PDB file of C-alpha atoms and ligand atoms in Angstrom:
ATOM      1  CA  UNK A   1     -13.567 -22.203   5.414  1.00 92.00           C
ATOM      2  CA  UNK A   2     -13.166 -20.550   2.007  1.00 95.00           C
ATOM      3  CA  UNK A   3     -11.666 -17.093   1.551  1.00 96.00           C
ATOM      4  CA  UNK A   4     -15.034 -15.339   1.320  1.00 97.00           C
ATOM      5  CA  UNK A   5     -16.144 -16.897   4.605  1.00 97.00           C
ATOM      6  CA  UNK A   6     -12.856 -15.878   6.250  1.00 97.00           C
ATOM      7  CA  UNK A   7     -13.236 -12.298   4.984  1.00 98.00           C
ATOM      8  CA  UNK A   8     -16.787 -12.157   6.317  1.00 98.00           C
ATOM      9  CA  UNK A   9     -15.733 -13.478   9.704  1.00 97.00           C
ATOM     10  CA  UNK A  10     -13.072 -10.751  10.035  1.00 98.00           C
ATOM     11  CA  UNK A  11     -15.577  -8.153   8.782  1.00 97.00           C
ATOM     12  CA  UNK A  12     -18.213  -9.175  11.318  1.00 97.00           C
ATOM     13  CA  UNK A  13     -15.721  -8.814  14.161  1.00 98.00           C
ATOM     14  CA  UNK A  14     -14.709  -5.308  13.045  1.00 98.00           C
ATOM     15  CA  UNK A  15     -18.351  -4.252  12.550  1.00 97.00           C
ATOM     16  CA  UNK A  16     -19.084  -5.377  16.097  1.00 97.00           C
ATOM     17  CA  UNK A  17     -16.394  -3.011  17.352  1.00 96.00           C
ATOM     18  CA  UNK A  18     -17.137  -0.160  14.930  1.00 96.00           C
ATOM     19  CA  UNK A  19     -20.177   0.060  12.705  1.00 92.00           C
ATOM     20  CA  UNK A  20     -20.269   3.619  11.381  1.00 95.00           C
ATOM     21  CA  UNK A  21     -19.348   4.637   7.843  1.00 96.00           C
ATOM     22  CA  UNK A  22     -15.633   4.689   7.001  1.00 97.00           C
ATOM     23  CA  UNK A  23     -14.706   7.076   4.176  1.00 97.00           C
ATOM     24  CA  UNK A  24     -11.417   5.603   3.055  1.00 97.00           C
ATOM     25  CA  UNK A  25      -8.551   3.332   4.007  1.00 98.00           C
ATOM     26  CA  UNK A  26      -4.779   3.641   3.931  1.00 97.00           C
ATOM     27  CA  UNK A  27      -2.129   0.943   4.081  1.00 96.00           C
ATOM     28  CA  UNK A  28       0.928   2.326   5.853  1.00 94.00           C
ATOM     29  CA  UNK A  29       4.233   1.167   4.375  1.00 89.00           C
ATOM     30  CA  UNK A  30       7.628   0.600   5.985  1.00 82.00           C
ATOM     31  CA  UNK A  31       8.556   3.492   8.284  1.00 78.00           C
ATOM     32  CA  UNK A  32       5.362   5.406   7.444  1.00 82.00           C
ATOM     33  CA  UNK A  33       3.298   4.355  10.449  1.00 85.00           C
ATOM     34  CA  UNK A  34       3.273   7.748  12.172  1.00 86.00           C
ATOM     35  CA  UNK A  35       0.242   8.890  10.185  1.00 90.00           C
ATOM     36  CA  UNK A  36      -1.662   6.743  12.663  1.00 90.00           C
ATOM     37  CA  UNK A  37      -0.716   9.283  15.375  1.00 89.00           C
ATOM     38  CA  UNK A  38      -2.534  12.037  13.479  1.00 89.00           C
ATOM     39  CA  UNK A  39      -5.871  10.284  13.725  1.00 94.00           C
ATOM     40  CA  UNK A  40      -8.340  11.797  16.203  1.00 94.00           C
ATOM     41  CA  UNK A  41     -10.791   9.721  18.288  1.00 94.00           C
ATOM     42  CA  UNK A  42      -8.655   6.673  17.650  1.00 95.00           C
ATOM     43  CA  UNK A  43      -9.941   3.155  17.941  1.00 96.00           C
ATOM     44  CA  UNK A  44      -7.224   0.495  17.727  1.00 96.00           C
ATOM     45  CA  UNK A  45      -7.949  -3.097  16.757  1.00 96.00           C
ATOM     46  CA  UNK A  46      -5.030  -5.520  17.012  1.00 94.00           C
ATOM     47  CA  UNK A  47      -4.670  -7.952  14.102  1.00 94.00           C
ATOM     48  CA  UNK A  48      -4.330 -10.801  16.584  1.00 92.00           C
ATOM     49  CA  UNK A  49      -7.841 -10.054  17.889  1.00 95.00           C
ATOM     50  CA  UNK A  50      -9.481 -10.216  14.455  1.00 96.00           C
ATOM     51  CA  UNK A  51     -10.554 -13.735  13.493  1.00 96.00           C
ATOM     52  CA  UNK A  52      -8.643 -15.073  10.457  1.00 95.00           C
ATOM     53  CA  UNK A  53      -6.450 -11.951  10.276  1.00 95.00           C
ATOM     54  CA  UNK A  54      -2.723 -12.698   9.812  1.00 90.00           C
ATOM     55  CA  UNK A  55      -0.003 -11.156  12.004  1.00 80.00           C
ATOM     56  CA  UNK A  56       3.036  -9.360  10.496  1.00 68.00           C
ATOM     57  CA  UNK A  57       6.647 -10.237  11.305  1.00 67.00           C
ATOM     58  CA  UNK A  58       8.846  -7.386   9.976  1.00 64.00           C
ATOM     59  CA  UNK A  59      10.607  -4.699  12.059  1.00 62.00           C
ATOM     60  CA  UNK A  60       8.988  -1.319  11.377  1.00 56.00           C
ATOM     61  CA  UNK A  61       5.601  -2.917  10.831  1.00 59.00           C
ATOM     62  CA  UNK A  62       3.080  -2.861  13.639  1.00 76.00           C
ATOM     63  CA  UNK A  63       0.009  -5.034  13.462  1.00 91.00           C
ATOM     64  CA  UNK A  64      -3.123  -3.031  14.008  1.00 93.00           C
ATOM     65  CA  UNK A  65      -6.084  -1.442  12.312  1.00 96.00           C
ATOM     66  CA  UNK A  66      -6.656   2.093  13.482  1.00 96.00           C
ATOM     67  CA  UNK A  67      -9.958   3.822  12.852  1.00 97.00           C
ATOM     68  CA  UNK A  68     -10.088   7.559  13.437  1.00 97.00           C
ATOM     69  CA  UNK A  69     -10.712  11.004  12.009  1.00 96.00           C
ATOM     70  CA  UNK A  70      -8.514  13.183   9.825  1.00 94.00           C
ATOM     71  CA  UNK A  71      -9.850  16.486   8.518  1.00 88.00           C
ATOM     72  CA  UNK A  72     -13.422  15.450   9.154  1.00 91.00           C
ATOM     73  CA  UNK A  73     -13.122  12.116   7.342  1.00 96.00           C
ATOM     74  CA  UNK A  74     -13.295   8.703   8.942  1.00 97.00           C
ATOM     75  CA  UNK A  75     -10.165   6.788   7.969  1.00 97.00           C
ATOM     76  CA  UNK A  76      -9.166   3.194   8.541  1.00 98.00           C
ATOM     77  CA  UNK A  77      -5.388   2.805   8.644  1.00 97.00           C
ATOM     78  CA  UNK A  78      -3.808  -0.586   8.246  1.00 96.00           C
ATOM     79  CA  UNK A  79      -0.573  -0.261  10.202  1.00 93.00           C
ATOM     80  CA  UNK A  80       1.538  -3.245   9.212  1.00 90.00           C
ATOM     81  CA  UNK A  81       1.118  -5.258   6.042  1.00 90.00           C
ATOM     82  CA  UNK A  82       1.875  -8.805   4.912  1.00 93.00           C
ATOM     83  CA  UNK A  83       4.686  -9.435   2.473  1.00 94.00           C
ATOM     84  CA  UNK A  84       5.108 -12.399   0.176  1.00 96.00           C
ATOM     85  CA  UNK A  85       8.744 -12.749   1.317  1.00 94.00           C
ATOM     86  CA  UNK A  86       7.569 -13.478   4.848  1.00 91.00           C
ATOM     87  CA  UNK A  87       6.313 -16.781   3.498  1.00 93.00           C
ATOM     88  CA  UNK A  88       2.629 -15.888   3.420  1.00 94.00           C
ATOM     89  CA  UNK A  89       0.463 -17.061   0.549  1.00 96.00           C
ATOM     90  CA  UNK A  90      -0.755 -14.392  -1.846  1.00 97.00           C
ATOM     91  CA  UNK A  91      -4.225 -14.958  -0.383  1.00 96.00           C
ATOM     92  CA  UNK A  92      -2.885 -13.924   3.016  1.00 96.00           C
ATOM     93  CA  UNK A  93      -0.904 -10.994   1.565  1.00 96.00           C
ATOM     94  CA  UNK A  94      -4.147  -9.564   0.171  1.00 98.00           C
ATOM     95  CA  UNK A  95      -6.428 -10.506   3.072  1.00 97.00           C
ATOM     96  CA  UNK A  96      -6.384  -7.035   4.629  1.00 97.00           C
ATOM     97  CA  UNK A  97      -7.515  -5.279   1.478  1.00 98.00           C
ATOM     98  CA  UNK A  98     -10.246  -7.878   0.978  1.00 98.00           C
ATOM     99  CA  UNK A  99     -11.571  -7.108   4.463  1.00 98.00           C
ATOM    100  CA  UNK A 100     -11.322  -3.365   3.829  1.00 98.00           C
ATOM    101  CA  UNK A 101     -13.525  -3.711   0.734  1.00 98.00           C
ATOM    102  CA  UNK A 102     -15.928  -5.976   2.617  1.00 98.00           C
ATOM    103  CA  UNK A 103     -16.397  -3.134   5.124  1.00 98.00           C
ATOM    104  CA  UNK A 104     -17.805  -1.090   2.231  1.00 97.00           C
ATOM    105  CA  UNK A 105     -14.729   1.072   1.657  1.00 98.00           C
ATOM    106  CA  UNK A 106     -14.098   2.014  -1.978  1.00 98.00           C
ATOM    107  CA  UNK A 107     -11.069   4.325  -1.846  1.00 98.00           C
ATOM    108  CA  UNK A 108      -7.662   3.144  -0.705  1.00 98.00           C
ATOM    109  CA  UNK A 109      -4.279   4.829  -0.408  1.00 98.00           C
ATOM    110  CA  UNK A 110      -1.519   2.225  -0.599  1.00 98.00           C
ATOM    111  CA  UNK A 111       1.955   3.328   0.489  1.00 97.00           C
ATOM    112  CA  UNK A 112       5.387   1.741   0.556  1.00 96.00           C
ATOM    113  CA  UNK A 113       9.116   2.304   0.802  1.00 96.00           C
ATOM    114  CA  UNK A 114      10.909   1.794  -2.518  1.00 97.00           C
ATOM    115  CA  UNK A 115      14.278   2.142  -4.203  1.00 98.00           C
ATOM    116  CA  UNK A 116      14.555   4.934  -6.763  1.00 98.00           C
ATOM    117  CA  UNK A 117      15.692   3.775 -10.219  1.00 98.00           C
ATOM    118  CA  UNK A 118      14.832   6.983 -12.060  1.00 98.00           C
ATOM    119  CA  UNK A 119      17.929   9.242 -11.922  1.00 97.00           C
ATOM    120  CA  UNK A 120      15.672  12.299 -11.497  1.00 98.00           C
ATOM    121  CA  UNK A 121      14.619  10.980  -8.084  1.00 98.00           C
ATOM    122  CA  UNK A 122      16.405  11.418  -4.769  1.00 97.00           C
ATOM    123  CA  UNK A 123      16.206   9.636  -1.422  1.00 96.00           C
ATOM    124  CA  UNK A 124      13.346  11.126   0.605  1.00 95.00           C
ATOM    125  CA  UNK A 125      11.223  11.915  -2.473  1.00 96.00           C
ATOM    126  CA  UNK A 126       7.620  10.770  -2.697  1.00 97.00           C
ATOM    127  CA  UNK A 127       6.420   9.174  -5.937  1.00 98.00           C
ATOM    128  CA  UNK A 128       2.805   8.828  -7.006  1.00 98.00           C
ATOM    129  CA  UNK A 129       2.463   5.428  -8.635  1.00 98.00           C
ATOM    130  CA  UNK A 130       1.062   5.846 -12.150  1.00 98.00           C
ATOM    131  CA  UNK A 131       1.368   2.211 -13.112  1.00 98.00           C
ATOM    132  CA  UNK A 132       3.170  -0.959 -12.083  1.00 98.00           C
ATOM    133  CA  UNK A 133       4.944  -4.014 -13.406  1.00 98.00           C
ATOM    134  CA  UNK A 134       4.456  -7.280 -11.572  1.00 98.00           C
ATOM    135  CA  UNK A 135       7.860  -8.995 -11.439  1.00 98.00           C
ATOM    136  CA  UNK A 136       6.846 -11.204  -8.527  1.00 98.00           C
ATOM    137  CA  UNK A 137       6.327 -14.224 -10.725  1.00 97.00           C
ATOM    138  CA  UNK A 138       2.973 -14.943  -9.151  1.00 98.00           C
ATOM    139  CA  UNK A 139      -0.430 -13.332  -8.745  1.00 98.00           C
ATOM    140  CA  UNK A 140      -2.948 -13.098  -5.901  1.00 98.00           C
ATOM    141  CA  UNK A 141      -5.805 -14.002  -8.257  1.00 98.00           C
ATOM    142  CA  UNK A 142      -4.402 -17.418  -9.209  1.00 98.00           C
ATOM    143  CA  UNK A 143      -6.784 -20.164  -8.116  1.00 96.00           C
ATOM    144  CA  UNK A 144     -10.552 -20.363  -7.806  1.00 97.00           C
ATOM    145  CA  UNK A 145     -12.254 -17.072  -8.581  1.00 98.00           C
ATOM    146  CA  UNK A 146     -15.051 -15.901  -6.321  1.00 97.00           C
ATOM    147  CA  UNK A 147     -17.427 -13.843  -8.448  1.00 97.00           C
ATOM    148  CA  UNK A 148     -18.695 -12.064  -5.323  1.00 97.00           C
ATOM    149  CA  UNK A 149     -15.198 -10.573  -5.000  1.00 98.00           C
ATOM    150  CA  UNK A 150     -14.648  -9.769  -8.668  1.00 98.00           C
ATOM    151  CA  UNK A 151     -14.362 -11.139 -12.208  1.00 98.00           C
ATOM    152  CA  UNK A 152     -12.092 -13.980 -13.359  1.00 98.00           C
ATOM    153  CA  UNK A 153     -10.230 -11.655 -15.753  1.00 98.00           C
ATOM    154  CA  UNK A 154     -10.114  -8.181 -14.202  1.00 98.00           C
ATOM    155  CA  UNK A 155      -9.227  -5.085 -16.176  1.00 97.00           C
ATOM    156  CA  UNK A 156      -5.961  -3.363 -15.223  1.00 98.00           C
ATOM    157  CA  UNK A 157      -5.972  -0.569 -17.819  1.00 98.00           C
ATOM    158  CA  UNK A 158      -6.467   2.037 -15.062  1.00 97.00           C
ATOM    159  CA  UNK A 159      -5.040   0.291 -12.010  1.00 98.00           C
ATOM    160  CA  UNK A 160      -4.177   3.618 -10.341  1.00 98.00           C
ATOM    161  CA  UNK A 161      -7.004   6.125 -10.329  1.00 98.00           C
ATOM    162  CA  UNK A 162      -6.200   9.187 -12.466  1.00 98.00           C
ATOM    163  CA  UNK A 163      -8.480  11.539 -10.527  1.00 97.00           C
ATOM    164  CA  UNK A 164      -6.798  10.580  -7.280  1.00 97.00           C
ATOM    165  CA  UNK A 165      -3.360  11.147  -8.848  1.00 98.00           C
ATOM    166  CA  UNK A 166      -4.387  14.645  -9.973  1.00 97.00           C
ATOM    167  CA  UNK A 167      -5.848  15.374  -6.556  1.00 97.00           C
ATOM    168  CA  UNK A 168      -2.642  14.166  -4.855  1.00 97.00           C
ATOM    169  CA  UNK A 169      -0.481  16.266  -7.175  1.00 97.00           C
ATOM    170  CA  UNK A 170      -2.569  19.350  -6.391  1.00 96.00           C
ATOM    171  CA  UNK A 171      -2.436  18.681  -2.664  1.00 95.00           C
ATOM    172  CA  UNK A 172       1.376  18.381  -2.719  1.00 95.00           C
ATOM    173  CA  UNK A 173       1.741  21.473  -4.899  1.00 95.00           C
ATOM    174  CA  UNK A 174      -0.458  23.579  -2.619  1.00 95.00           C
ATOM    175  CA  UNK A 175       1.781  22.623   0.288  1.00 94.00           C
ATOM    176  CA  UNK A 176       4.852  23.595  -1.729  1.00 95.00           C
ATOM    177  CA  UNK A 177       6.158  20.056  -2.201  1.00 94.00           C
ATOM    178  CA  UNK A 178       7.381  18.649  -5.498  1.00 93.00           C
ATOM    179  CA  UNK A 179       6.072  15.138  -5.929  1.00 96.00           C
ATOM    180  CA  UNK A 180       7.380  12.621  -8.473  1.00 98.00           C
ATOM    181  CA  UNK A 181       5.381  10.214 -10.600  1.00 98.00           C
ATOM    182  CA  UNK A 182       6.348   6.891 -12.052  1.00 98.00           C
ATOM    183  CA  UNK A 183       6.107   3.155 -12.528  1.00 98.00           C
ATOM    184  CA  UNK A 184       6.551   0.818  -9.539  1.00 98.00           C
ATOM    185  CA  UNK A 185       8.274  -2.475 -10.290  1.00 98.00           C
ATOM    186  CA  UNK A 186       7.456  -5.180  -7.743  1.00 98.00           C
ATOM    187  CA  UNK A 187       9.867  -7.977  -6.904  1.00 98.00           C
ATOM    188  CA  UNK A 188       9.501 -10.584  -4.170  1.00 98.00           C
ATOM    189  CA  UNK A 189      12.673  -9.764  -2.229  1.00 96.00           C
ATOM    190  CA  UNK A 190      13.706 -10.184   0.507  1.00 97.00           C
ATOM    191  CA  UNK A 191      17.193  -9.415  -0.819  1.00 98.00           C
ATOM    192  CA  UNK A 192      17.778  -6.022  -2.369  1.00 98.00           C
ATOM    193  CA  UNK A 193      18.614  -6.082  -6.069  1.00 98.00           C
ATOM    194  CA  UNK A 194      21.932  -6.715  -7.800  1.00 98.00           C
ATOM    195  CA  UNK A 195      23.179  -4.026 -10.212  1.00 98.00           C
ATOM    196  CA  UNK A 196      22.324  -6.291 -13.181  1.00 98.00           C
ATOM    197  CA  UNK A 197      18.772  -6.718 -11.877  1.00 98.00           C
ATOM    198  CA  UNK A 198      18.379  -2.958 -11.442  1.00 98.00           C
ATOM    199  CA  UNK A 199      19.671  -2.356 -14.978  1.00 98.00           C
ATOM    200  CA  UNK A 200      17.033  -4.783 -16.255  1.00 98.00           C
ATOM    201  CA  UNK A 201      14.170  -3.329 -14.168  1.00 98.00           C
ATOM    202  CA  UNK A 202      15.034   0.189 -15.320  1.00 98.00           C
ATOM    203  CA  UNK A 203      15.338  -0.872 -18.971  1.00 98.00           C
ATOM    204  CA  UNK A 204      11.940  -2.541 -18.751  1.00 98.00           C
ATOM    205  CA  UNK A 205      10.255   0.640 -17.565  1.00 98.00           C
ATOM    206  CA  UNK A 206      10.494   0.847 -13.785  1.00 98.00           C
ATOM    207  CA  UNK A 207      11.075   4.121 -11.917  1.00 98.00           C
ATOM    208  CA  UNK A 208      11.003   2.595  -8.447  1.00 98.00           C
ATOM    209  CA  UNK A 209      11.431  -0.929  -7.094  1.00 98.00           C
ATOM    210  CA  UNK A 210       9.908  -2.521  -4.041  1.00 98.00           C
ATOM    211  CA  UNK A 211       8.599  -5.712  -2.467  1.00 97.00           C
ATOM    212  CA  UNK A 212       4.938  -4.960  -1.784  1.00 97.00           C
ATOM    213  CA  UNK A 213       1.874  -3.062  -3.026  1.00 98.00           C
ATOM    214  CA  UNK A 214       1.318  -4.829  -6.363  1.00 98.00           C
ATOM    215  CA  UNK A 215      -0.563  -7.838  -4.907  1.00 98.00           C
ATOM    216  CA  UNK A 216      -2.816  -5.454  -2.956  1.00 98.00           C
ATOM    217  CA  UNK A 217      -3.380  -3.262  -6.014  1.00 98.00           C
ATOM    218  CA  UNK A 218      -4.303  -6.299  -8.109  1.00 98.00           C
ATOM    219  CA  UNK A 219      -6.802  -7.444  -5.452  1.00 98.00           C
ATOM    220  CA  UNK A 220      -8.149  -3.875  -5.129  1.00 98.00           C
ATOM    221  CA  UNK A 221      -8.726  -3.667  -8.867  1.00 98.00           C
ATOM    222  CA  UNK A 222     -10.318  -7.116  -8.820  1.00 98.00           C
ATOM    223  CA  UNK A 223     -12.843  -5.618  -6.370  1.00 98.00           C
ATOM    224  CA  UNK A 224     -13.266  -2.354  -8.368  1.00 98.00           C
ATOM    225  CA  UNK A 225     -11.711  -0.139  -5.704  1.00 98.00           C
ATOM    226  CA  UNK A 226     -10.170   3.257  -6.423  1.00 98.00           C
ATOM    227  CA  UNK A 227      -6.433   3.109  -5.694  1.00 98.00           C
ATOM    228  CA  UNK A 228      -3.914   5.835  -4.979  1.00 98.00           C
ATOM    229  CA  UNK A 229      -0.340   4.501  -4.645  1.00 98.00           C
ATOM    230  CA  UNK A 230       2.470   6.468  -3.000  1.00 97.00           C
ATOM    231  CA  UNK A 231       6.095   5.315  -2.756  1.00 97.00           C
ATOM    232  CA  UNK A 232       8.575   6.869  -0.388  1.00 96.00           C
ATOM    233  CA  UNK A 233      11.930   6.675  -2.186  1.00 97.00           C
ATOM    234  CA  UNK A 234      14.209   5.547   0.625  1.00 97.00           C
ATOM    235  CA  UNK A 235      17.380   4.855  -1.359  1.00 97.00           C
ATOM    236  CA  UNK A 236      18.693   5.224  -4.864  1.00 97.00           C
ATOM    237  CA  UNK A 237      18.699   1.904  -6.699  1.00 97.00           C
ATOM    238  CA  UNK A 238      20.854   2.810  -9.664  1.00 96.00           C
ATOM    239  CA  UNK A 239      23.073   0.058 -11.045  1.00 93.00           C
ATOM    240  CA  UNK A 240      26.160   2.117 -11.853  1.00 93.00           C
ATOM    241  CA  UNK A 241      26.696   3.631  -8.442  1.00 87.00           C
ATOM    242  CA  UNK A 242      24.900   1.295  -6.132  1.00 93.00           C
ATOM    243  CA  UNK A 243      25.775   1.631  -2.481  1.00 91.00           C
ATOM    244  CA  UNK A 244      25.311  -1.170   0.052  1.00 91.00           C
ATOM    245  CA  UNK A 245      21.795  -1.046   1.496  1.00 92.00           C
ATOM    246  CA  UNK A 246      20.182  -2.420   4.617  1.00 88.00           C
ATOM    247  CA  UNK A 247      16.728  -2.248   6.214  1.00 91.00           C
ATOM    248  CA  UNK A 248      17.961   0.262   8.803  1.00 92.00           C
ATOM    249  CA  UNK A 249      18.793   2.810   6.076  1.00 93.00           C
ATOM    250  CA  UNK A 250      15.379   2.272   4.497  1.00 92.00           C
ATOM    251  CA  UNK A 251      13.691   2.897   7.855  1.00 91.00           C
ATOM    252  CA  UNK A 252      15.846   5.977   8.559  1.00 93.00           C
ATOM    253  CA  UNK A 253      15.011   7.655   5.258  1.00 93.00           C
ATOM    254  CA  UNK A 254      11.321   6.756   5.501  1.00 92.00           C
ATOM    255  CA  UNK A 255      11.245   8.223   9.003  1.00 91.00           C
ATOM    256  CA  UNK A 256      12.823  11.461   7.787  1.00 92.00           C
ATOM    257  CA  UNK A 257      10.300  11.733   4.955  1.00 92.00           C
ATOM    258  CA  UNK A 258       7.358  11.044   7.271  1.00 92.00           C
ATOM    259  CA  UNK A 259       6.577  14.651   8.142  1.00 91.00           C
ATOM    260  CA  UNK A 260       6.170  15.540   4.466  1.00 92.00           C
ATOM    261  CA  UNK A 261       4.328  12.282   3.836  1.00 93.00           C
ATOM    262  CA  UNK A 262       1.851  12.940   6.657  1.00 93.00           C
ATOM    263  CA  UNK A 263       1.221  16.541   5.504  1.00 92.00           C
ATOM    264  CA  UNK A 264       0.537  15.471   1.943  1.00 94.00           C
ATOM    265  CA  UNK A 265      -1.606  12.469   2.851  1.00 94.00           C
ATOM    266  CA  UNK A 266      -3.709  14.584   5.235  1.00 94.00           C
ATOM    267  CA  UNK A 267      -4.282  17.134   2.481  1.00 94.00           C
ATOM    268  CA  UNK A 268      -5.257  14.349   0.082  1.00 95.00           C
ATOM    269  CA  UNK A 269      -7.682  12.866   2.626  1.00 95.00           C
ATOM    270  CA  UNK A 270      -9.304  16.257   3.090  1.00 94.00           C
ATOM    271  CA  UNK A 271      -9.963  16.493  -0.658  1.00 93.00           C
ATOM    272  CA  UNK A 272     -11.023  12.903  -1.398  1.00 90.00           C
TER     273      UNK A 272
HETATM  274  N1  LIG B 301      14.742  -2.361  -3.467  1.00 96.76           N
HETATM  275  C1  LIG B 301      13.671  -3.094  -3.143  1.00 96.76           C
HETATM  276  N2  LIG B 301      12.851  -2.778  -2.182  1.00 96.76           N
HETATM  277  C2  LIG B 301      13.087  -1.654  -1.499  1.00 96.76           C
HETATM  278  C3  LIG B 301      14.185  -0.846  -1.770  1.00 96.76           C
HETATM  279  C4  LIG B 301      15.076  -1.221  -2.811  1.00 96.76           C
HETATM  280  O1  LIG B 301      16.061  -0.551  -3.106  1.00 96.76           O
HETATM  281  N3  LIG B 301      14.151   0.200  -0.911  1.00 96.76           N
HETATM  282  C5  LIG B 301      13.052   0.020  -0.144  1.00 96.76           C
HETATM  283  N4  LIG B 301      12.408  -1.098  -0.495  1.00 96.76           N
END
């Protein structure tokens, strides 16, 4: 079965369970899954029940699609994503977003936990992703291109939708939150960075560093979706005073920032 057939198989299953219009989708990053609790009239579809859908392996990542309402909009939340460091192919890493687009959804909010490299940031801050640098050394579009998904050479001049960034900034401001903006540098992980690596990533233009999002954003742009990216800065990744970091700390900070994250995302969803 080729990728398009696999996507369609997963799509058909979901449409059999739910076939009304979905307004937008959101991929919930590490520690940010509680937004799913704010959905009304929830319908939960386990990844393991969807044909061809992969299953995630990381602590802090569930494995379910949740369809429900927020502020009068119908939202599909992908709770649990697939990381390259888990050993999945890039095709698998981007499978979820392919299915989301196949369901007819154009707008996607992609979230993650990331290390802050910009000294103006602090742990617990949220950063709107203005642009990214792919330091993963690979690309989800390598291989045969399926024109029904998108072009061989997709444009990335506006990978993150400017209107959505402005709308997100306004939403945060109205709620009294200061939100940061910056460039997300994607590495494969799974180890956190050395000080020398962080010095390099900062010098090359990164404000935050993380191990996800960029493959999904590339696939989303390939399919002409509108992307809003939000990083939760869970730790400061600054070479000169780098403290030891583990996944537990990342989860703890993300959990603390969740209330703010949920407020802001709900306000964004209302306006989209
Ligand atoms: N580096 C890479 N990925 C991350 C980090 C970090 O400091 N924090 C959360 N995800």
